[in-house]
Each structure stands twice: as structure tokens, then as C-alpha cells.
mmCIF file with all atom_site columns, C-alpha atoms in Angstrom:
data_model
loop_
_atom_site.group_PDB
_atom_site.id
_atom_site.type_symbol
_atom_site.label_atom_id
_atom_site.label_alt_id
_atom_site.label_comp_id
_atom_site.label_asym_id
_atom_site.label_entity_id
_atom_site.label_seq_id
_atom_site.pdbx_PDB_ins_code
_atom_site.Cartn_x
_atom_site.Cartn_y
_atom_site.Cartn_z
_atom_site.occupancy
_atom_site.B_iso_or_equiv
_atom_site.pdbx_formal_charge
_atom_site.auth_seq_id
_atom_site.auth_comp_id
_atom_site.auth_asym_id
_atom_site.auth_atom_id
_atom_site.pdbx_PDB_model_num
ATOM 1   C CA . MET A 1 1   ? -5.200  -2.392  -51.501 1.00 46.00 ? 332 MET A CA 1
ATOM 2   C CA . GLY A 1 2   ? -4.915  0.752   -49.302 1.00 51.00 ? 333 GLY A CA 1
ATOM 3   C CA . ARG A 1 3   ? -3.357  1.099   -46.031 1.00 54.00 ? 334 ARG A CA 1
ATOM 4   C CA . LYS A 1 4   ? -5.116  -0.500  -43.124 1.00 52.00 ? 335 LYS A CA 1
ATOM 5   C CA . ASN A 1 5   ? -6.284  1.631   -40.190 1.00 58.00 ? 336 ASN A CA 1
ATOM 6   C CA . PRO A 1 6   ? -3.975  1.076   -37.264 1.00 55.00 ? 337 PRO A CA 1
ATOM 7   C CA . TYR A 1 7   ? -6.886  1.215   -34.840 1.00 51.00 ? 338 TYR A CA 1
ATOM 8   C CA . ILE A 1 8   ? -8.633  -1.669  -36.764 1.00 51.00 ? 339 ILE A CA 1
ATOM 9   C CA . LEU A 1 9   ? -5.293  -3.665  -36.579 1.00 49.00 ? 340 LEU A CA 1
ATOM 10  C CA . PHE A 1 10  ? -5.306  -3.067  -32.609 1.00 48.00 ? 341 PHE A CA 1
ATOM 11  C CA . LEU A 1 11  ? -8.924  -4.339  -32.549 1.00 44.00 ? 342 LEU A CA 1
ATOM 12  C CA . ILE A 1 12  ? -8.140  -7.391  -34.531 1.00 43.00 ? 343 ILE A CA 1
ATOM 13  C CA . ILE A 1 13  ? -5.104  -8.182  -32.181 1.00 41.00 ? 344 ILE A CA 1
ATOM 14  C CA . ILE A 1 14  ? -7.035  -7.679  -29.053 1.00 41.00 ? 345 ILE A CA 1
ATOM 15  C CA . SER A 1 15  ? -9.938  -9.946  -30.405 1.00 41.00 ? 346 SER A CA 1
ATOM 16  C CA . LEU A 1 16  ? -7.695  -12.833 -30.396 1.00 39.00 ? 347 LEU A CA 1
ATOM 17  C CA . PHE A 1 17  ? -7.502  -12.586 -26.607 1.00 39.00 ? 348 PHE A CA 1
ATOM 18  C CA . THR A 1 18  ? -10.891 -11.319 -25.531 1.00 37.00 ? 349 THR A CA 1
ATOM 19  C CA . SER A 1 19  ? -12.589 -14.762 -25.812 1.00 39.00 ? 350 SER A CA 1
ATOM 20  C CA . GLN A 1 20  ? -10.291 -15.965 -23.001 1.00 42.00 ? 351 GLN A CA 1
ATOM 21  C CA . ILE A 1 21  ? -9.145  -13.266 -20.547 1.00 44.00 ? 352 ILE A CA 1
ATOM 22  C CA . THR A 1 22  ? -8.357  -14.156 -17.056 1.00 45.00 ? 353 THR A CA 1
ATOM 23  C CA . TYR A 1 23  ? -8.404  -11.230 -14.526 1.00 49.00 ? 354 TYR A CA 1
ATOM 24  C CA . ALA A 1 24  ? -7.131  -11.364 -10.920 1.00 55.00 ? 355 ALA A CA 1
ATOM 25  C CA . GLY A 1 25  ? -9.689  -8.601  -9.745  1.00 63.00 ? 356 GLY A CA 1
ATOM 26  C CA . GLY A 1 26  ? -11.568 -11.309 -7.874  1.00 87.00 ? 357 GLY A CA 1
ATOM 27  C CA . ILE A 1 27  ? -8.922  -11.169 -5.020  1.00 93.00 ? 358 ILE A CA 1
ATOM 28  C CA . VAL A 1 28  ? -9.710  -8.892  -2.040  1.00 94.00 ? 359 VAL A CA 1
ATOM 29  C CA . VAL A 1 29  ? -7.095  -8.102  0.766   1.00 95.00 ? 360 VAL A CA 1
ATOM 30  C CA . GLY A 1 30  ? -8.837  -7.568  4.071   1.00 95.00 ? 361 GLY A CA 1
ATOM 31  C CA . ARG A 1 31  ? -6.895  -4.331  5.013   1.00 95.00 ? 362 ARG A CA 1
ATOM 32  C CA . THR A 1 32  ? -5.183  -1.436  3.680   1.00 95.00 ? 363 THR A CA 1
ATOM 33  C CA . ARG A 1 33  ? -2.468  -1.638  6.264   1.00 97.00 ? 364 ARG A CA 1
ATOM 34  C CA . VAL A 1 34  ? -1.144  -3.983  8.958   1.00 98.00 ? 365 VAL A CA 1
ATOM 35  C CA . ILE A 1 35  ? -0.044  -2.943  12.270  1.00 98.00 ? 366 ILE A CA 1
ATOM 36  C CA . TYR A 1 36  ? 2.447   -5.500  13.839  1.00 98.00 ? 367 TYR A CA 1
ATOM 37  C CA . ASP A 1 37  ? 2.591   -4.877  17.580  1.00 97.00 ? 368 ASP A CA 1
ATOM 38  C CA . ALA A 1 38  ? 5.965   -6.084  18.847  1.00 96.00 ? 369 ALA A CA 1
ATOM 39  C CA . ASP A 1 39  ? 4.550   -8.001  21.982  1.00 95.00 ? 370 ASP A CA 1
ATOM 40  C CA . LYS A 1 40  ? 2.441   -10.163 19.746  1.00 95.00 ? 371 LYS A CA 1
ATOM 41  C CA . ARG A 1 41  ? 3.547   -13.330 18.165  1.00 94.00 ? 372 ARG A CA 1
ATOM 42  C CA . GLU A 1 42  ? 2.150   -12.631 14.758  1.00 97.00 ? 373 GLU A CA 1
ATOM 43  C CA . ALA A 1 43  ? -0.123  -10.466 12.674  1.00 98.00 ? 374 ALA A CA 1
ATOM 44  C CA . THR A 1 44  ? -2.798  -11.744 10.294  1.00 98.00 ? 375 THR A CA 1
ATOM 45  C CA . LEU A 1 45  ? -4.235  -10.465 6.744   1.00 98.00 ? 376 LEU A CA 1
ATOM 46  C CA . SER A 1 46  ? -7.305  -11.966 5.232   1.00 97.00 ? 377 SER A CA 1
ATOM 47  C CA . VAL A 1 47  ? -7.460  -12.772 1.466   1.00 97.00 ? 378 VAL A CA 1
ATOM 48  C CA . LYS A 1 48  ? -10.694 -13.570 -0.298  1.00 96.00 ? 379 LYS A CA 1
ATOM 49  C CA . ASN A 1 49  ? -11.471 -14.747 -3.678  1.00 96.00 ? 380 ASN A CA 1
ATOM 50  C CA . ASN A 1 50  ? -14.736 -13.170 -4.714  1.00 93.00 ? 381 ASN A CA 1
ATOM 51  C CA . ALA A 1 51  ? -14.590 -14.648 -8.344  1.00 91.00 ? 382 ALA A CA 1
ATOM 52  C CA . GLU A 1 52  ? -17.555 -16.930 -9.215  1.00 89.00 ? 383 GLU A CA 1
ATOM 53  C CA . SER A 1 53  ? -15.539 -19.933 -10.512 1.00 88.00 ? 384 SER A CA 1
ATOM 54  C CA . ASN A 1 54  ? -11.972 -18.983 -11.127 1.00 89.00 ? 385 ASN A CA 1
ATOM 55  C CA . PRO A 1 55  ? -9.423  -20.233 -8.553  1.00 94.00 ? 386 PRO A CA 1
ATOM 56  C CA . PHE A 1 56  ? -6.127  -18.192 -8.007  1.00 95.00 ? 387 PHE A CA 1
ATOM 57  C CA . LEU A 1 57  ? -2.471  -18.963 -6.999  1.00 96.00 ? 388 LEU A CA 1
ATOM 58  C CA . ILE A 1 58  ? -1.707  -16.531 -3.996  1.00 97.00 ? 389 ILE A CA 1
ATOM 59  C CA . GLN A 1 59  ? 1.915   -15.761 -3.613  1.00 97.00 ? 390 GLN A CA 1
ATOM 60  C CA . SER A 1 60  ? 2.930   -13.446 -0.707  1.00 97.00 ? 391 SER A CA 1
ATOM 61  C CA . TRP A 1 61  ? 5.985   -11.819 0.805   1.00 96.00 ? 392 TRP A CA 1
ATOM 62  C CA . VAL A 1 62  ? 7.244   -8.803  2.656   1.00 96.00 ? 393 VAL A CA 1
ATOM 63  C CA . ASP A 1 63  ? 9.780   -6.328  1.250   1.00 95.00 ? 394 ASP A CA 1
ATOM 64  C CA . ALA A 1 64  ? 11.647  -3.294  2.768   1.00 92.00 ? 395 ALA A CA 1
ATOM 65  C CA . GLY A 1 65  ? 10.754  -0.876  0.299   1.00 88.00 ? 396 GLY A CA 1
ATOM 66  C CA . GLY A 1 66  ? 12.491  -2.361  -2.777  1.00 73.00 ? 397 GLY A CA 1
ATOM 67  C CA . GLU A 1 67  ? 11.268  -5.399  -4.830  1.00 62.00 ? 398 GLU A CA 1
ATOM 68  C CA . LYS A 1 68  ? 14.598  -7.251  -4.356  1.00 65.00 ? 399 LYS A CA 1
ATOM 69  C CA . THR A 1 69  ? 14.983  -6.323  -0.582  1.00 75.00 ? 400 THR A CA 1
ATOM 70  C CA . ARG A 1 70  ? 12.959  -8.554  1.639   1.00 84.00 ? 401 ARG A CA 1
ATOM 71  C CA . GLY A 1 71  ? 12.117  -7.441  5.255   1.00 87.00 ? 402 GLY A CA 1
ATOM 72  C CA . PRO A 1 72  ? 12.540  -9.362  8.471   1.00 94.00 ? 403 PRO A CA 1
ATOM 73  C CA . PHE A 1 73  ? 9.167   -11.115 8.331   1.00 96.00 ? 404 PHE A CA 1
ATOM 74  C CA . ILE A 1 74  ? 7.865   -14.484 6.947   1.00 96.00 ? 405 ILE A CA 1
ATOM 75  C CA . ILE A 1 75  ? 4.519   -14.959 5.629   1.00 97.00 ? 406 ILE A CA 1
ATOM 76  C CA . THR A 1 76  ? 2.698   -18.368 5.936   1.00 97.00 ? 407 THR A CA 1
ATOM 77  C CA . PRO A 1 77  ? 1.800   -19.812 3.729   1.00 97.00 ? 408 PRO A CA 1
ATOM 78  C CA . PRO A 1 78  ? 3.881   -18.059 1.135   1.00 97.00 ? 409 PRO A CA 1
ATOM 79  C CA . LEU A 1 79  ? 2.076   -19.807 -1.781  1.00 97.00 ? 410 LEU A CA 1
ATOM 80  C CA . PHE A 1 80  ? -1.305  -21.404 -1.901  1.00 97.00 ? 411 PHE A CA 1
ATOM 81  C CA . ARG A 1 81  ? -4.426  -21.884 -4.078  1.00 97.00 ? 412 ARG A CA 1
ATOM 82  C CA . LEU A 1 82  ? -7.512  -20.056 -3.097  1.00 97.00 ? 413 LEU A CA 1
ATOM 83  C CA . ASN A 1 83  ? -10.679 -21.337 -4.796  1.00 96.00 ? 414 ASN A CA 1
ATOM 84  C CA . ALA A 1 84  ? -13.677 -19.322 -5.759  1.00 94.00 ? 415 ALA A CA 1
ATOM 85  C CA . GLN A 1 85  ? -15.827 -17.749 -2.921  1.00 95.00 ? 416 GLN A CA 1
ATOM 86  C CA . GLN A 1 86  ? -13.237 -18.846 -0.358  1.00 96.00 ? 417 GLN A CA 1
ATOM 87  C CA . GLU A 1 87  ? -11.238 -16.712 2.216   1.00 97.00 ? 418 GLU A CA 1
ATOM 88  C CA . SER A 1 88  ? -7.931  -17.679 3.864   1.00 98.00 ? 419 SER A CA 1
ATOM 89  C CA . ASN A 1 89  ? -5.689  -15.886 6.380   1.00 98.00 ? 420 ASN A CA 1
ATOM 90  C CA . LEU A 1 90  ? -1.939  -14.968 5.808   1.00 98.00 ? 421 LEU A CA 1
ATOM 91  C CA . ARG A 1 91  ? 0.060   -15.253 9.171   1.00 98.00 ? 422 ARG A CA 1
ATOM 92  C CA . ILE A 1 92  ? 2.908   -12.724 9.425   1.00 98.00 ? 423 ILE A CA 1
ATOM 93  C CA . SER A 1 93  ? 5.749   -13.491 11.795  1.00 97.00 ? 424 SER A CA 1
ATOM 94  C CA . TYR A 1 94  ? 8.659   -11.429 12.668  1.00 96.00 ? 425 TYR A CA 1
ATOM 95  C CA . THR A 1 95  ? 12.163  -13.098 12.273  1.00 94.00 ? 426 THR A CA 1
ATOM 96  C CA . GLY A 1 96  ? 13.712  -11.114 15.229  1.00 91.00 ? 427 GLY A CA 1
ATOM 97  C CA . SER A 1 97  ? 16.191  -9.068  13.137  1.00 89.00 ? 428 SER A CA 1
ATOM 98  C CA . VAL A 1 98  ? 17.245  -5.803  15.078  1.00 92.00 ? 429 VAL A CA 1
ATOM 99  C CA . LEU A 1 99  ? 14.861  -2.976  14.473  1.00 95.00 ? 430 LEU A CA 1
ATOM 100 C CA . PRO A 1 100 ? 14.600  0.489   16.187  1.00 97.00 ? 431 PRO A CA 1
ATOM 101 C CA . THR A 1 101 ? 12.846  0.396   19.539  1.00 97.00 ? 432 THR A CA 1
ATOM 102 C CA . ASP A 1 102 ? 12.249  4.172   19.751  1.00 98.00 ? 433 ASP A CA 1
ATOM 103 C CA . ARG A 1 103 ? 10.035  4.505   16.702  1.00 98.00 ? 434 ARG A CA 1
ATOM 104 C CA . GLU A 1 104 ? 7.908   2.530   14.171  1.00 98.00 ? 435 GLU A CA 1
ATOM 105 C CA . SER A 1 105 ? 9.487   0.816   11.051  1.00 98.00 ? 436 SER A CA 1
ATOM 106 C CA . VAL A 1 106 ? 7.633   0.378   7.794   1.00 97.00 ? 437 VAL A CA 1
ATOM 107 C CA . PHE A 1 107 ? 7.662   -2.536  5.437   1.00 97.00 ? 438 PHE A CA 1
ATOM 108 C CA . TYR A 1 108 ? 5.405   -3.547  2.453   1.00 96.00 ? 439 TYR A CA 1
ATOM 109 C CA . ILE A 1 109 ? 3.229   -6.759  2.115   1.00 97.00 ? 440 ILE A CA 1
ATOM 110 C CA . ASN A 1 110 ? 2.857   -8.158  -1.458  1.00 96.00 ? 441 ASN A CA 1
ATOM 111 C CA . VAL A 1 111 ? -0.075  -10.262 -2.275  1.00 96.00 ? 442 VAL A CA 1
ATOM 112 C CA . LYS A 1 112 ? 0.252   -11.555 -5.858  1.00 96.00 ? 443 LYS A CA 1
ATOM 113 C CA . ALA A 1 113 ? -2.825  -13.255 -7.420  1.00 95.00 ? 444 ALA A CA 1
ATOM 114 C CA . ILE A 1 114 ? -1.962  -15.549 -10.444 1.00 93.00 ? 445 ILE A CA 1
ATOM 115 C CA . PRO A 1 115 ? -5.160  -16.682 -12.453 1.00 89.00 ? 446 PRO A CA 1
ATOM 116 C CA . SER A 1 116 ? -5.513  -20.449 -13.118 1.00 81.00 ? 447 SER A CA 1
ATOM 117 C CA . THR A 1 117 ? -5.398  -21.664 -16.614 1.00 73.00 ? 448 THR A CA 1
ATOM 118 C CA . PRO A 1 118 ? -8.235  -23.826 -17.780 1.00 66.00 ? 449 PRO A CA 1
ATOM 119 C CA . LYS A 1 119 ? -7.422  -27.096 -19.665 1.00 66.00 ? 450 LYS A CA 1
ATOM 120 C CA . ASN A 1 120 ? -7.399  -26.808 -23.430 1.00 62.00 ? 451 ASN A CA 1
ATOM 121 C CA . THR A 1 121 ? -7.333  -23.120 -23.404 1.00 61.00 ? 452 THR A CA 1
ATOM 122 C CA . LYS A 1 122 ? -5.552  -21.267 -26.089 1.00 62.00 ? 453 LYS A CA 1
ATOM 123 C CA . ASN A 1 123 ? -4.806  -17.578 -26.895 1.00 60.00 ? 454 ASN A CA 1
ATOM 124 C CA . GLU A 1 124 ? -5.383  -16.751 -23.127 1.00 63.00 ? 455 GLU A CA 1
ATOM 125 C CA . LEU A 1 125 ? -4.338  -13.382 -21.715 1.00 64.00 ? 456 LEU A CA 1
ATOM 126 C CA . LYS A 1 126 ? -3.440  -13.545 -17.851 1.00 71.00 ? 457 LYS A CA 1
ATOM 127 C CA . LEU A 1 127 ? -3.699  -10.369 -15.953 1.00 80.00 ? 458 LEU A CA 1
ATOM 128 C CA . VAL A 1 128 ? -1.713  -10.977 -12.811 1.00 86.00 ? 459 VAL A CA 1
ATOM 129 C CA . VAL A 1 129 ? -2.488  -8.358  -9.922  1.00 88.00 ? 460 VAL A CA 1
ATOM 130 C CA . ASN A 1 130 ? -0.001  -7.515  -7.201  1.00 93.00 ? 461 ASN A CA 1
ATOM 131 C CA . THR A 1 131 ? -1.614  -5.868  -4.169  1.00 94.00 ? 462 THR A CA 1
ATOM 132 C CA . ARG A 1 132 ? 0.939   -3.970  -2.054  1.00 95.00 ? 463 ARG A CA 1
ATOM 133 C CA . ILE A 1 133 ? 0.036   -2.571  1.484   1.00 97.00 ? 464 ILE A CA 1
ATOM 134 C CA . LYS A 1 134 ? 2.057   -1.039  4.331   1.00 97.00 ? 465 LYS A CA 1
ATOM 135 C CA . LEU A 1 135 ? 3.207   -3.059  7.311   1.00 98.00 ? 466 LEU A CA 1
ATOM 136 C CA . PHE A 1 136 ? 4.087   -0.921  10.302  1.00 98.00 ? 467 PHE A CA 1
ATOM 137 C CA . TYR A 1 137 ? 6.203   -2.628  13.080  1.00 98.00 ? 468 TYR A CA 1
ATOM 138 C CA . ARG A 1 138 ? 5.326   -0.993  16.323  1.00 98.00 ? 469 ARG A CA 1
ATOM 139 C CA . PRO A 1 139 ? 7.668   -1.373  19.333  1.00 98.00 ? 470 PRO A CA 1
ATOM 140 C CA . THR A 1 140 ? 6.086   -1.623  22.616  1.00 96.00 ? 471 THR A CA 1
ATOM 141 C CA . LYS A 1 141 ? 5.874   1.383   25.102  1.00 95.00 ? 472 LYS A CA 1
ATOM 142 C CA . LEU A 1 142 ? 6.275   4.197   22.396  1.00 98.00 ? 473 LEU A CA 1
ATOM 143 C CA . PRO A 1 143 ? 5.229   7.410   23.975  1.00 97.00 ? 474 PRO A CA 1
ATOM 144 C CA . GLY A 1 144 ? 1.920   8.901   22.898  1.00 96.00 ? 475 GLY A CA 1
ATOM 145 C CA . LYS A 1 145 ? -0.757  7.428   20.654  1.00 97.00 ? 476 LYS A CA 1
ATOM 146 C CA . SER A 1 146 ? -0.774  6.763   16.927  1.00 98.00 ? 477 SER A CA 1
ATOM 147 C CA . PHE A 1 147 ? -3.886  8.898   16.363  1.00 97.00 ? 478 PHE A CA 1
ATOM 148 C CA . GLU A 1 148 ? -2.314  11.869  18.046  1.00 98.00 ? 479 GLU A CA 1
ATOM 149 C CA . ALA A 1 149 ? 0.674   11.957  15.526  1.00 98.00 ? 480 ALA A CA 1
ATOM 150 C CA . PRO A 1 150 ? -0.940  13.716  12.555  1.00 98.00 ? 481 PRO A CA 1
ATOM 151 C CA . LYS A 1 151 ? -2.133  16.654  15.029  1.00 98.00 ? 482 LYS A CA 1
ATOM 152 C CA . ALA A 1 152 ? 1.570   16.888  16.265  1.00 98.00 ? 483 ALA A CA 1
ATOM 153 C CA . LEU A 1 153 ? 2.942   17.724  12.823  1.00 98.00 ? 484 LEU A CA 1
ATOM 154 C CA . THR A 1 154 ? 4.480   21.203  12.234  1.00 98.00 ? 485 THR A CA 1
ATOM 155 C CA . PHE A 1 155 ? 4.933   23.115  9.097   1.00 98.00 ? 486 PHE A CA 1
ATOM 156 C CA . ALA A 1 156 ? 7.125   26.064  7.971   1.00 97.00 ? 487 ALA A CA 1
ATOM 157 C CA . ARG A 1 157 ? 7.420   27.806  4.729   1.00 95.00 ? 488 ARG A CA 1
ATOM 158 C CA . ASN A 1 158 ? 10.984  28.823  3.635   1.00 94.00 ? 489 ASN A CA 1
ATOM 159 C CA . ASN A 1 159 ? 12.076  30.043  0.396   1.00 93.00 ? 490 ASN A CA 1
ATOM 160 C CA . GLY A 1 160 ? 9.651   28.142  -1.908  1.00 94.00 ? 491 GLY A CA 1
ATOM 161 C CA . HIS A 1 161 ? 9.954   25.177  0.285   1.00 96.00 ? 492 HIS A CA 1
ATOM 162 C CA . LEU A 1 162 ? 7.637   23.489  2.904   1.00 98.00 ? 493 LEU A CA 1
ATOM 163 C CA . VAL A 1 163 ? 9.389   22.179  5.934   1.00 98.00 ? 494 VAL A CA 1
ATOM 164 C CA . ILE A 1 164 ? 7.474   19.273  7.657   1.00 98.00 ? 495 ILE A CA 1
ATOM 165 C CA . LYS A 1 165 ? 8.579   18.015  11.052  1.00 98.00 ? 496 LYS A CA 1
ATOM 166 C CA . ASN A 1 166 ? 7.204   14.815  12.766  1.00 98.00 ? 497 ASN A CA 1
ATOM 167 C CA . PRO A 1 167 ? 8.157   14.704  16.502  1.00 98.00 ? 498 PRO A CA 1
ATOM 168 C CA . SER A 1 168 ? 6.257   11.732  17.224  1.00 98.00 ? 499 SER A CA 1
ATOM 169 C CA . PRO A 1 169 ? 7.573   7.951   16.978  1.00 98.00 ? 500 PRO A CA 1
ATOM 170 C CA . TYR A 1 170 ? 4.749   7.039   14.528  1.00 98.00 ? 501 TYR A CA 1
ATOM 171 C CA . HIS A 1 171 ? 4.409   7.246   10.688  1.00 98.00 ? 502 HIS A CA 1
ATOM 172 C CA . VAL A 1 172 ? 1.896   9.653   9.385   1.00 98.00 ? 503 VAL A CA 1
ATOM 173 C CA . VAL A 1 173 ? 0.404   8.817   6.029   1.00 98.00 ? 504 VAL A CA 1
ATOM 174 C CA . PHE A 1 174 ? -1.146  11.817  4.245   1.00 98.00 ? 505 PHE A CA 1
ATOM 175 C CA . SER A 1 175 ? -4.648  11.474  2.895   1.00 98.00 ? 506 SER A CA 1
ATOM 176 C CA . SER A 1 176 ? -4.446  14.981  1.709   1.00 98.00 ? 507 SER A CA 1
ATOM 177 C CA . LEU A 1 177 ? -2.116  18.071  2.085   1.00 98.00 ? 508 LEU A CA 1
ATOM 178 C CA . SER A 1 178 ? -2.592  21.538  0.739   1.00 98.00 ? 509 SER A CA 1
ATOM 179 C CA . ILE A 1 179 ? -1.625  25.154  0.769   1.00 97.00 ? 510 ILE A CA 1
ATOM 180 C CA . GLY A 1 180 ? -4.316  27.438  -0.357  1.00 94.00 ? 511 GLY A CA 1
ATOM 181 C CA . SER A 1 181 ? -5.692  25.866  -3.544  1.00 95.00 ? 512 SER A CA 1
ATOM 182 C CA . THR A 1 182 ? -2.565  23.888  -4.151  1.00 97.00 ? 513 THR A CA 1
ATOM 183 C CA . PHE A 1 183 ? -2.490  20.088  -3.249  1.00 97.00 ? 514 PHE A CA 1
ATOM 184 C CA . LEU A 1 184 ? 0.814   18.476  -2.670  1.00 97.00 ? 515 LEU A CA 1
ATOM 185 C CA . LYS A 1 185 ? -0.104  15.309  -4.126  1.00 95.00 ? 516 LYS A CA 1
ATOM 186 C CA . ASP A 1 186 ? 3.568   13.851  -4.168  1.00 95.00 ? 517 ASP A CA 1
ATOM 187 C CA . VAL A 1 187 ? 3.853   13.985  -0.352  1.00 97.00 ? 518 VAL A CA 1
ATOM 188 C CA . ALA A 1 188 ? 2.663   10.523  0.707   1.00 97.00 ? 519 ALA A CA 1
ATOM 189 C CA . MET A 1 189 ? 4.229   10.033  4.157   1.00 98.00 ? 520 MET A CA 1
ATOM 190 C CA . ILE A 1 190 ? 6.626   11.405  6.801   1.00 98.00 ? 521 ILE A CA 1
ATOM 191 C CA . ALA A 1 191 ? 8.690   8.975   8.894   1.00 98.00 ? 522 ALA A CA 1
ATOM 192 C CA . PRO A 1 192 ? 8.735   9.249   12.663  1.00 98.00 ? 523 PRO A CA 1
ATOM 193 C CA . LEU A 1 193 ? 11.101  11.550  14.286  1.00 98.00 ? 524 LEU A CA 1
ATOM 194 C CA . SER A 1 194 ? 12.037  13.131  11.115  1.00 98.00 ? 525 SER A CA 1
ATOM 195 C CA . GLN A 1 195 ? 11.873  16.195  8.814   1.00 98.00 ? 526 GLN A CA 1
ATOM 196 C CA . MET A 1 196 ? 10.910  16.676  5.116   1.00 97.00 ? 527 MET A CA 1
ATOM 197 C CA . ASP A 1 197 ? 11.821  19.438  2.765   1.00 97.00 ? 528 ASP A CA 1
ATOM 198 C CA . VAL A 1 198 ? 9.205   19.724  0.107   1.00 97.00 ? 529 VAL A CA 1
ATOM 199 C CA . VAL A 1 199 ? 9.697   21.940  -2.990  1.00 97.00 ? 530 VAL A CA 1
ATOM 200 C CA . LEU A 1 200 ? 6.591   23.799  -3.759  1.00 97.00 ? 531 LEU A CA 1
ATOM 201 C CA . PRO A 1 201 ? 4.955   24.021  -7.163  1.00 95.00 ? 532 PRO A CA 1
ATOM 202 C CA . PRO A 1 202 ? 5.478   27.627  -8.808  1.00 94.00 ? 533 PRO A CA 1
ATOM 203 C CA . GLY A 1 203 ? 2.733   29.977  -7.854  1.00 92.00 ? 534 GLY A CA 1
ATOM 204 C CA . THR A 1 204 ? 1.846   28.174  -4.644  1.00 94.00 ? 535 THR A CA 1
ATOM 205 C CA . SER A 1 205 ? -0.081  30.691  -2.347  1.00 93.00 ? 536 SER A CA 1
ATOM 206 C CA . GLY A 1 206 ? -1.869  30.682  0.907   1.00 93.00 ? 537 GLY A CA 1
ATOM 207 C CA . SER A 1 207 ? -1.408  31.626  4.595   1.00 93.00 ? 538 SER A CA 1
ATOM 208 C CA . SER A 1 208 ? -2.115  28.232  5.995   1.00 97.00 ? 539 SER A CA 1
ATOM 209 C CA . VAL A 1 209 ? -1.557  24.373  5.491   1.00 98.00 ? 540 VAL A CA 1
ATOM 210 C CA . LYS A 1 210 ? -4.365  21.950  5.793   1.00 98.00 ? 541 LYS A CA 1
ATOM 211 C CA . TRP A 1 211 ? -3.915  18.195  6.130   1.00 98.00 ? 542 TRP A CA 1
ATOM 212 C CA . ASP A 1 212 ? -5.621  14.985  7.128   1.00 98.00 ? 543 ASP A CA 1
ATOM 213 C CA . ALA A 1 213 ? -4.202  11.414  7.478   1.00 98.00 ? 544 ALA A CA 1
ATOM 214 C CA . ILE A 1 214 ? -4.986  7.795   7.327   1.00 98.00 ? 545 ILE A CA 1
ATOM 215 C CA . ASN A 1 215 ? -5.392  6.128   10.576  1.00 97.00 ? 546 ASN A CA 1
ATOM 216 C CA . ASP A 1 216 ? -4.655  2.433   11.736  1.00 97.00 ? 547 ASP A CA 1
ATOM 217 C CA . TYR A 1 217 ? -7.891  1.075   10.468  1.00 95.00 ? 548 TYR A CA 1
ATOM 218 C CA . GLY A 1 218 ? -7.601  2.801   6.814   1.00 96.00 ? 549 GLY A CA 1
ATOM 219 C CA . GLY A 1 219 ? -10.064 5.521   7.775   1.00 97.00 ? 550 GLY A CA 1
ATOM 220 C CA . THR A 1 220 ? -9.466  9.524   7.602   1.00 97.00 ? 551 THR A CA 1
ATOM 221 C CA . THR A 1 221 ? -8.534  11.542  10.599  1.00 97.00 ? 552 THR A CA 1
ATOM 222 C CA . ALA A 1 222 ? -10.105 14.906  11.360  1.00 97.00 ? 553 ALA A CA 1
ATOM 223 C CA . ARG A 1 223 ? -8.827  17.742  9.081   1.00 97.00 ? 554 ARG A CA 1
ATOM 224 C CA . TYR A 1 224 ? -6.191  19.941  10.696  1.00 98.00 ? 555 TYR A CA 1
ATOM 225 C CA . GLU A 1 225 ? -5.149  23.488  9.753   1.00 98.00 ? 556 GLU A CA 1
ATOM 226 C CA . GLN A 1 226 ? -1.946  25.523  10.677  1.00 97.00 ? 557 GLN A CA 1
ATOM 227 C CA . PRO A 1 227 ? -0.942  29.055  9.635   1.00 96.00 ? 558 PRO A CA 1
ATOM 228 C CA . LEU A 1 228 ? 2.392   29.565  7.920   1.00 94.00 ? 559 LEU A CA 1
#
């Protein structure tokens, strides 16, 4: 008997599961970011189950940028069942830990959707999906407006590096950033009142930098350009 084709073996293994695959793709989170205004008691985030029949167990928490580092926020309820075609709101509350008052702080909301297991089901492959979005804690009375922050950025080219400065108290999340025909895909966000030093890819050329950013509502700002 000759050697079996590895691809055929792979298909056989997969076929053991394809009859019962539960996917968490029916869960939709209402926003791509949450702005927590310091003068409010809480913020909310909607979660909807668009699946036709499958319920999910929803587990939610906030981290400070690392999976094991929890942020100073509590989500209620932290764990609950969400039936098919139903929607629920997560309530996000600040615990009062000391945070800077002269700039925004960023944290991350995790919404994990765990599929249910039907009775008398065998050989089921569960695909658990964890949706992670940014949570911006915004102190009161910050100068300027958040939508003005992207335009306030400054850029300078120095010995193969791009120096980016953010003089505003708001985070700027890039939708795109480019010099000439080179897109700097690894530059995702710049913190408030900070400076970034980005190593440019070899061969980067161009006399100006172009960028746009994501606003508070998940949309894209106007496109800006600055000579280098």
C-alpha cells in the first residue's frame, strides 16, 4: 500500500469536525471604541447575538494593555448568556484608581463569545472569538477638542527615522500613514503629549507625509499632508 497523500489525511481529520462546528461569528459589538468621560458615572457597550439559533456565553473584562493586567474598570455583567437574536448592554464603571488628569488614558475592552454545546453532541469543534476594542478614559476640561488632535501632529525626517510629535492631550489612532508610496503600517497610534521615533523602511522616499485618523465614532477624519 503506497503512502497516503498528507492533504487527503488533513481532509479526513477536518471531516470529523465539520458536521458539528460552532462559530462565535454571530456576536456583534456595537462600537469599535468606547469614550469614557470622567464626569459620567458609566459608559455602555451593546452586544448583539445575530445567530439564528445558537446562544453564547459572553465574558467581558478590561485590561491595561496586557492580558494579565486588569484596568481600573468593572464591567457588569462580567458573564452572562446571550440568546439568539437578542441584544444586551455592558455597563462599564470606573473604580476610582488614580489616572492622569491632563491627558487621556487608554485601556482595552475584551468581549469573549463562547458557543453553547448542544446536548448529545460529539466531535464538536468550538471556535471562541475574543473581540478587543479600545477604551479611552477622558478627563474633564482637557484643552482643545479630540477631533482637532490629528491635525495638530507634527512630523520630521531625521537620518532614516520619522519623528512624530503629538502636542495634544488626546490619543491619535492612525487609519493610514505614508511617505510617498511607502505606507507605515506598523504605526497604529500615538499617545497624548508624546513623541515617537519610527524607523523608516529602506528605500523610503517622498517630500511629504500624509495621514488620516479614526475619530471617536469609528469613522475616518479628513486626510492631512505636511512637507518634510
